[in-house]
Amino acid sequence: MKTLRTIAAVAALFVAAGLTLPVAQAHEVNLGDIKRTNLLRNDLGAAGREVIQVLVEFGPGVSAVRHSHPGEELVYVTEGALENQLDGRPPLTVKAGEVLFIPHGTPHAVKNIGSVKAAELATYIVEKGKPPLMLSE
């Protein structure tokens, strides 16, 4: 049952990630154990690229399934501890105040490994017009 809820929450995250937002207008999407606050979506000076910034909050033990992005992701953990599993690398725990760079197209998964809420500020620098999140097999 929890796996089904997690899959449903991640699917809703993908839909929410497609929202177009003007600067400084946050939009919150509460998905049960995952809350996603879309903070910014804006074109960049580089042709065909845009930046998307999102605050993602995970309940205790909650995971986001394996996925990738059509660009780079910069993660800053604002609270708690998140275990990131990037393809081809050992699991990496990122704690509050620490950062992680995820290269273009790298499949990865993330899990809150603590007993309290964890959160990350995710900044995506991605190809404009492509879905910002794609499920990986």
JSON list of N, CA and C in Angstrom, two decimals, residues 52-106:
[
{"chain": "A", "resi": 52, "resn": "ILE", "atom": "N", "xyz": [14.38, 25.89, -13.03]},
{"chain": "A", "resi": 52, "resn": "ILE", "atom": "CA", "xyz": [13.21, 25.58, -12.22]},
{"chain": "A", "resi": 52, "resn": "ILE", "atom": "C", "xyz": [13.72, 25.36, -10.80]},
{"chain": "A", "resi": 53, "resn": "GLN", "atom": "N", "xyz": [13.07, 26.00, -9.83]},
{"chain": "A", "resi": 53, "resn": "GLN", "atom": "CA", "xyz": [13.49, 25.82, -8.45]},
{"chain": "A", "resi": 53, "resn": "GLN", "atom": "C", "xyz": [12.28, 25.39, -7.62]},
{"chain": "A", "resi": 54, "resn": "VAL", "atom": "N", "xyz": [12.51, 24.33, -6.81]},
{"chain": "A", "resi": 54, "resn": "VAL", "atom": "CA", "xyz": [11.43, 23.69, -6.07]},
{"chain": "A", "resi": 54, "resn": "VAL", "atom": "C", "xyz": [11.93, 23.33, -4.67]},
{"chain": "A", "resi": 55, "resn": "LEU", "atom": "N", "xyz": [11.09, 23.54, -3.66]},
{"chain": "A", "resi": 55, "resn": "LEU", "atom": "CA", "xyz": [11.35, 23.03, -2.32]},
{"chain": "A", "resi": 55, "resn": "LEU", "atom": "C", "xyz": [10.57, 21.73, -2.19]},
{"chain": "A", "resi": 56, "resn": "VAL", "atom": "N", "xyz": [11.28, 20.63, -1.92]},
{"chain": "A", "resi": 56, "resn": "VAL", "atom": "CA", "xyz": [10.64, 19.32, -1.81]},
{"chain": "A", "resi": 56, "resn": "VAL", "atom": "C", "xyz": [10.80, 18.82, -0.39]},
{"chain": "A", "resi": 57, "resn": "GLU", "atom": "N", "xyz": [9.68, 18.51, 0.27]},
{"chain": "A", "resi": 57, "resn": "GLU", "atom": "CA", "xyz": [9.69, 18.03, 1.65]},
{"chain": "A", "resi": 57, "resn": "GLU", "atom": "C", "xyz": [9.23, 16.57, 1.67]},
{"chain": "A", "resi": 58, "resn": "PHE", "atom": "N", "xyz": [9.99, 15.74, 2.39]},
{"chain": "A", "resi": 58, "resn": "PHE", "atom": "CA", "xyz": [9.73, 14.30, 2.47]},
{"chain": "A", "resi": 58, "resn": "PHE", "atom": "C", "xyz": [9.38, 13.93, 3.90]},
{"chain": "A", "resi": 59, "resn": "GLY", "atom": "N", "xyz": [8.29, 13.18, 4.08]},
{"chain": "A", "resi": 59, "resn": "GLY", "atom": "CA", "xyz": [7.98, 12.64, 5.39]},
{"chain": "A", "resi": 59, "resn": "GLY", "atom": "C", "xyz": [9.01, 11.58, 5.77]},
{"chain": "A", "resi": 60, "resn": "PRO", "atom": "N", "xyz": [9.04, 11.18, 7.03]},
{"chain": "A", "resi": 60, "resn": "PRO", "atom": "CA", "xyz": [10.00, 10.17, 7.48]},
{"chain": "A", "resi": 60, "resn": "PRO", "atom": "C", "xyz": [9.90, 8.88, 6.66]},
{"chain": "A", "resi": 61, "resn": "GLY", "atom": "N", "xyz": [11.04, 8.39, 6.17]},
{"chain": "A", "resi": 61, "resn": "GLY", "atom": "CA", "xyz": [11.09, 7.14, 5.42]},
{"chain": "A", "resi": 61, "resn": "GLY", "atom": "C", "xyz": [10.56, 7.20, 4.00]},
{"chain": "A", "resi": 62, "resn": "VAL", "atom": "N", "xyz": [10.14, 8.36, 3.53]},
{"chain": "A", "resi": 62, "resn": "VAL", "atom": "CA", "xyz": [9.53, 8.48, 2.21]},
{"chain": "A", "resi": 62, "resn": "VAL", "atom": "C", "xyz": [10.60, 8.55, 1.12]},
{"chain": "A", "resi": 63, "resn": "SER", "atom": "N", "xyz": [10.31, 7.89, -0.01]},
{"chain": "A", "resi": 63, "resn": "SER", "atom": "CA", "xyz": [11.22, 7.85, -1.15]},
{"chain": "A", "resi": 63, "resn": "SER", "atom": "C", "xyz": [10.58, 8.46, -2.39]},
{"chain": "A", "resi": 64, "resn": "ALA", "atom": "N", "xyz": [11.41, 9.04, -3.23]},
{"chain": "A", "resi": 64, "resn": "ALA", "atom": "CA", "xyz": [11.01, 9.41, -4.59]},
{"chain": "A", "resi": 64, "resn": "ALA", "atom": "C", "xyz": [11.67, 8.37, -5.49]},
{"chain": "A", "resi": 65, "resn": "VAL", "atom": "N", "xyz": [10.90, 7.75, -6.36]},
{"chain": "A", "resi": 65, "resn": "VAL", "atom": "CA", "xyz": [11.40, 6.67, -7.20]},
{"chain": "A", "resi": 65, "resn": "VAL", "atom": "C", "xyz": [12.45, 7.15, -8.18]},
{"chain": "A", "resi": 66, "resn": "ARG", "atom": "N", "xyz": [13.15, 6.22, -8.76]},
{"chain": "A", "resi": 66, "resn": "ARG", "atom": "CA", "xyz": [14.23, 6.48, -9.72]},
{"chain": "A", "resi": 66, "resn": "ARG", "atom": "C", "xyz": [13.72, 7.30, -10.89]},
{"chain": "A", "resi": 67, "resn": "HIS", "atom": "N", "xyz": [14.44, 8.40, -11.18]},
{"chain": "A", "resi": 67, "resn": "HIS", "atom": "CA", "xyz": [14.03, 9.31, -12.25]},
{"chain": "A", "resi": 67, "resn": "HIS", "atom": "C", "xyz": [15.27, 10.06, -12.74]},
{"chain": "A", "resi": 68, "resn": "SER", "atom": "N", "xyz": [15.09, 10.86, -13.79]},
{"chain": "A", "resi": 68, "resn": "SER", "atom": "CA", "xyz": [16.18, 11.69, -14.31]},
{"chain": "A", "resi": 68, "resn": "SER", "atom": "C", "xyz": [15.59, 13.02, -14.79]},
{"chain": "A", "resi": 69, "resn": "HIS", "atom": "N", "xyz": [16.49, 13.92, -15.18]},
{"chain": "A", "resi": 69, "resn": "HIS", "atom": "CA", "xyz": [16.09, 15.25, -15.65]},
{"chain": "A", "resi": 69, "resn": "HIS", "atom": "C", "xyz": [16.84, 15.57, -16.94]},
{"chain": "A", "resi": 70, "resn": "PRO", "atom": "N", "xyz": [16.22, 16.36, -17.84]},
{"chain": "A", "resi": 70, "resn": "PRO", "atom": "CA", "xyz": [16.89, 16.75, -19.09]},
{"chain": "A", "resi": 70, "resn": "PRO", "atom": "C", "xyz": [17.84, 17.93, -18.87]},
{"chain": "A", "resi": 71, "resn": "GLY", "atom": "N", "xyz": [18.67, 17.80, -17.85]},
{"chain": "A", "resi": 71, "resn": "GLY", "atom": "CA", "xyz": [19.61, 18.86, -17.50]},
{"chain": "A", "resi": 71, "resn": "GLY", "atom": "C", "xyz": [20.21, 18.55, -16.14]},
{"chain": "A", "resi": 72, "resn": "GLU", "atom": "N", "xyz": [20.88, 19.54, -15.57]},
{"chain": "A", "resi": 72, "resn": "GLU", "atom": "CA", "xyz": [21.55, 19.37, -14.29]},
{"chain": "A", "resi": 72, "resn": "GLU", "atom": "C", "xyz": [20.59, 19.68, -13.14]},
{"chain": "A", "resi": 73, "resn": "GLU", "atom": "N", "xyz": [20.85, 19.03, -11.98]},
{"chain": "A", "resi": 73, "resn": "GLU", "atom": "CA", "xyz": [20.10, 19.32, -10.75]},
{"chain": "A", "resi": 73, "resn": "GLU", "atom": "C", "xyz": [21.11, 19.67, -9.67]},
{"chain": "A", "resi": 74, "resn": "LEU", "atom": "N", "xyz": [20.85, 20.77, -8.98]},
{"chain": "A", "resi": 74, "resn": "LEU", "atom": "CA", "xyz": [21.65, 21.17, -7.83]},
{"chain": "A", "resi": 74, "resn": "LEU", "atom": "C", "xyz": [20.75, 21.05, -6.61]},
{"chain": "A", "resi": 75, "resn": "VAL", "atom": "N", "xyz": [21.19, 20.26, -5.63]},
{"chain": "A", "resi": 75, "resn": "VAL", "atom": "CA", "xyz": [20.39, 19.99, -4.44]},
{"chain": "A", "resi": 75, "resn": "VAL", "atom": "C", "xyz": [21.05, 20.62, -3.22]},
{"chain": "A", "resi": 76, "resn": "TYR", "atom": "N", "xyz": [20.27, 21.36, -2.44]},
{"chain": "A", "resi": 76, "resn": "TYR", "atom": "CA", "xyz": [20.72, 21.88, -1.15]},
{"chain": "A", "resi": 76, "resn": "TYR", "atom": "C", "xyz": [19.73, 21.36, -0.12]},
{"chain": "A", "resi": 77, "resn": "VAL", "atom": "N", "xyz": [20.21, 20.53, 0.80]},
{"chain": "A", "resi": 77, "resn": "VAL", "atom": "CA", "xyz": [19.33, 19.96, 1.83]},
{"chain": "A", "resi": 77, "resn": "VAL", "atom": "C", "xyz": [19.14, 21.01, 2.92]},
{"chain": "A", "resi": 78, "resn": "THR", "atom": "N", "xyz": [17.88, 21.38, 3.16]},
{"chain": "A", "resi": 78, "resn": "THR", "atom": "CA", "xyz": [17.57, 22.41, 4.14]},
{"chain": "A", "resi": 78, "resn": "THR", "atom": "C", "xyz": [17.30, 21.86, 5.53]},
{"chain": "A", "resi": 79, "resn": "GLU", "atom": "N", "xyz": [16.86, 20.59, 5.60]},
{"chain": "A", "resi": 79, "resn": "GLU", "atom": "CA", "xyz": [16.66, 19.95, 6.90]},
{"chain": "A", "resi": 79, "resn": "GLU", "atom": "C", "xyz": [16.66, 18.44, 6.75]},
{"chain": "A", "resi": 80, "resn": "GLY", "atom": "N", "xyz": [17.07, 17.75, 7.81]},
{"chain": "A", "resi": 80, "resn": "GLY", "atom": "CA", "xyz": [17.08, 16.29, 7.80]},
{"chain": "A", "resi": 80, "resn": "GLY", "atom": "C", "xyz": [18.26, 15.72, 7.04]},
{"chain": "A", "resi": 81, "resn": "ALA", "atom": "N", "xyz": [18.08, 14.46, 6.60]},
{"chain": "A", "resi": 81, "resn": "ALA", "atom": "CA", "xyz": [19.11, 13.74, 5.85]},
{"chain": "A", "resi": 81, "resn": "ALA", "atom": "C", "xyz": [18.46, 12.94, 4.74]},
{"chain": "A", "resi": 82, "resn": "LEU", "atom": "N", "xyz": [18.98, 13.07, 3.54]},
{"chain": "A", "resi": 82, "resn": "LEU", "atom": "CA", "xyz": [18.45, 12.36, 2.38]},
{"chain": "A", "resi": 82, "resn": "LEU", "atom": "C", "xyz": [19.52, 11.47, 1.78]},
{"chain": "A", "resi": 83, "resn": "GLU", "atom": "N", "xyz": [19.15, 10.22, 1.52]},
{"chain": "A", "resi": 83, "resn": "GLU", "atom": "CA", "xyz": [20.07, 9.30, 0.85]},
{"chain": "A", "resi": 83, "resn": "GLU", "atom": "C", "xyz": [19.79, 9.36, -0.64]},
{"chain": "A", "resi": 84, "resn": "ASN", "atom": "N", "xyz": [20.81, 9.68, -1.40]},
{"chain": "A", "resi": 84, "resn": "ASN", "atom": "CA", "xyz": [20.70, 9.78, -2.86]},
{"chain": "A", "resi": 84, "resn": "ASN", "atom": "C", "xyz": [21.42, 8.61, -3.49]},
{"chain": "A", "resi": 85, "resn": "GLN", "atom": "N", "xyz": [20.75, 7.94, -4.41]},
{"chain": "A", "resi": 85, "resn": "GLN", "atom": "CA", "xyz": [21.35, 6.83, -5.13]},
{"chain": "A", "resi": 85, "resn": "GLN", "atom": "C", "xyz": [21.42, 7.22, -6.60]},
{"chain": "A", "resi": 86, "resn": "LEU", "atom": "N", "xyz": [22.62, 7.63, -7.03]},
{"chain": "A", "resi": 86, "resn": "LEU", "atom": "CA", "xyz": [22.86, 7.98, -8.43]},
{"chain": "A", "resi": 86, "resn": "LEU", "atom": "C", "xyz": [23.43, 6.76, -9.13]},
{"chain": "A", "resi": 87, "resn": "ASP", "atom": "N", "xyz": [22.94, 6.48, -10.33]},
{"chain": "A", "resi": 87, "resn": "ASP", "atom": "CA", "xyz": [23.44, 5.32, -11.08]},
{"chain": "A", "resi": 87, "resn": "ASP", "atom": "C", "xyz": [24.96, 5.35, -11.18]},
{"chain": "A", "resi": 88, "resn": "GLY", "atom": "N", "xyz": [25.58, 4.19, -10.92]},
{"chain": "A", "resi": 88, "resn": "GLY", "atom": "CA", "xyz": [27.02, 4.05, -11.05]},
{"chain": "A", "resi": 88, "resn": "GLY", "atom": "C", "xyz": [27.81, 4.55, -9.86]},
{"chain": "A", "resi": 89, "resn": "ARG", "atom": "N", "xyz": [27.14, 4.96, -8.80]},
{"chain": "A", "resi": 89, "resn": "ARG", "atom": "CA", "xyz": [27.83, 5.46, -7.60]},
{"chain": "A", "resi": 89, "resn": "ARG", "atom": "C", "xyz": [27.26, 4.79, -6.36]},
{"chain": "A", "resi": 90, "resn": "PRO", "atom": "N", "xyz": [28.04, 4.71, -5.29]},
{"chain": "A", "resi": 90, "resn": "PRO", "atom": "CA", "xyz": [27.48, 4.20, -4.03]},
{"chain": "A", "resi": 90, "resn": "PRO", "atom": "C", "xyz": [26.48, 5.21, -3.46]},
{"chain": "A", "resi": 91, "resn": "PRO", "atom": "N", "xyz": [25.55, 4.76, -2.62]},
{"chain": "A", "resi": 91, "resn": "PRO", "atom": "CA", "xyz": [24.60, 5.69, -2.01]},
{"chain": "A", "resi": 91, "resn": "PRO", "atom": "C", "xyz": [25.34, 6.81, -1.27]},
{"chain": "A", "resi": 92, "resn": "LEU", "atom": "N", "xyz": [24.78, 8.00, -1.31]},
{"chain": "A", "resi": 92, "resn": "LEU", "atom": "CA", "xyz": [25.39, 9.16, -0.69]},
{"chain": "A", "resi": 92, "resn": "LEU", "atom": "C", "xyz": [24.36, 9.85, 0.19]},
{"chain": "A", "resi": 93, "resn": "THR", "atom": "N", "xyz": [24.69, 10.03, 1.47]},
{"chain": "A", "resi": 93, "resn": "THR", "atom": "CA", "xyz": [23.80, 10.74, 2.38]},
{"chain": "A", "resi": 93, "resn": "THR", "atom": "C", "xyz": [24.17, 12.21, 2.39]},
{"chain": "A", "resi": 94, "resn": "VAL", "atom": "N", "xyz": [23.17, 13.06, 2.15]},
{"chain": "A", "resi": 94, "resn": "VAL", "atom": "CA", "xyz": [23.35, 14.50, 2.15]},
{"chain": "A", "resi": 94, "resn": "VAL", "atom": "C", "xyz": [22.51, 15.05, 3.29]},
{"chain": "A", "resi": 95, "resn": "LYS", "atom": "N", "xyz": [23.17, 15.77, 4.21]},
{"chain": "A", "resi": 95, "resn": "LYS", "atom": "CA", "xyz": [22.52, 16.29, 5.41]},
{"chain": "A", "resi": 95, "resn": "LYS", "atom": "C", "xyz": [22.26, 17.78, 5.27]},
{"chain": "A", "resi": 96, "resn": "ALA", "atom": "N", "xyz": [21.43, 18.30, 6.18]},
{"chain": "A", "resi": 96, "resn": "ALA", "atom": "CA", "xyz": [21.10, 19.74, 6.18]},
{"chain": "A", "resi": 96, "resn": "ALA", "atom": "C", "xyz": [22.38, 20.56, 6.09]},
{"chain": "A", "resi": 97, "resn": "GLY", "atom": "N", "xyz": [22.37, 21.53, 5.17]},
{"chain": "A", "resi": 97, "resn": "GLY", "atom": "CA", "xyz": [23.51, 22.40, 4.96]},
{"chain": "A", "resi": 97, "resn": "GLY", "atom": "C", "xyz": [24.49, 21.90, 3.92]},
{"chain": "A", "resi": 98, "resn": "GLU", "atom": "N", "xyz": [24.27, 20.69, 3.40]},
{"chain": "A", "resi": 98, "resn": "GLU", "atom": "CA", "xyz": [25.16, 20.11, 2.39]},
{"chain": "A", "resi": 98, "resn": "GLU", "atom": "C", "xyz": [24.51, 20.19, 1.01]},
{"chain": "A", "resi": 99, "resn": "VAL", "atom": "N", "xyz": [25.36, 20.07, -0.03]},
{"chain": "A", "resi": 99, "resn": "VAL", "atom": "CA", "xyz": [24.88, 20.18, -1.40]},
{"chain": "A", "resi": 99, "resn": "VAL", "atom": "C", "xyz": [25.27, 18.94, -2.21]},
{"chain": "A", "resi": 100, "resn": "LEU", "atom": "N", "xyz": [24.57, 18.75, -3.32]},
{"chain": "A", "resi": 100, "resn": "LEU", "atom": "CA", "xyz": [24.84, 17.65, -4.24]},
{"chain": "A", "resi": 100, "resn": "LEU", "atom": "C", "xyz": [24.58, 18.14, -5.66]},
{"chain": "A", "resi": 101, "resn": "PHE", "atom": "N", "xyz": [25.46, 17.77, -6.57]},
{"chain": "A", "resi": 101, "resn": "PHE", "atom": "CA", "xyz": [25.30, 18.06, -7.99]},
{"chain": "A", "resi": 101, "resn": "PHE", "atom": "C", "xyz": [24.95, 16.75, -8.69]},
{"chain": "A", "resi": 102, "resn": "ILE", "atom": "N", "xyz": [23.86, 16.76, -9.46]},
{"chain": "A", "resi": 102, "resn": "ILE", "atom": "CA", "xyz": [23.44, 15.58, -10.22]},
{"chain": "A", "resi": 102, "resn": "ILE", "atom": "C", "xyz": [23.58, 15.92, -11.71]},
{"chain": "A", "resi": 103, "resn": "PRO", "atom": "N", "xyz": [24.48, 15.24, -12.42]},
{"chain": "A", "resi": 103, "resn": "PRO", "atom": "CA", "xyz": [24.73, 15.55, -13.83]},
{"chain": "A", "resi": 103, "resn": "PRO", "atom": "C", "xyz": [23.51, 15.31, -14.73]},
{"chain": "A", "resi": 104, "resn": "HIS", "atom": "N", "xyz": [23.52, 15.96, -15.86]},
{"chain": "A", "resi": 104, "resn": "HIS", "atom": "CA", "xyz": [22.48, 15.86, -16.89]},
{"chain": "A", "resi": 104, "resn": "HIS", "atom": "C", "xyz": [22.11, 14.41, -17.17]},
{"chain": "A", "resi": 105, "resn": "GLY", "atom": "N", "xyz": [20.82, 14.09, -17.08]},
{"chain": "A", "resi": 105, "resn": "GLY", "atom": "CA", "xyz": [20.32, 12.78, -17.48]},
{"chain": "A", "resi": 105, "resn": "GLY", "atom": "C", "xyz": [20.66, 11.62, -16.55]},
{"chain": "A", "resi": 106, "resn": "THR", "atom": "N", "xyz": [21.29, 11.85, -15.42]},
{"chain": "A", "resi": 106, "resn": "THR", "atom": "CA", "xyz": [21.69, 10.76, -14.52]},
{"chain": "A", "resi": 106, "resn": "THR", "atom": "C", "xyz": [20.48, 10.22, -13.75]}
]
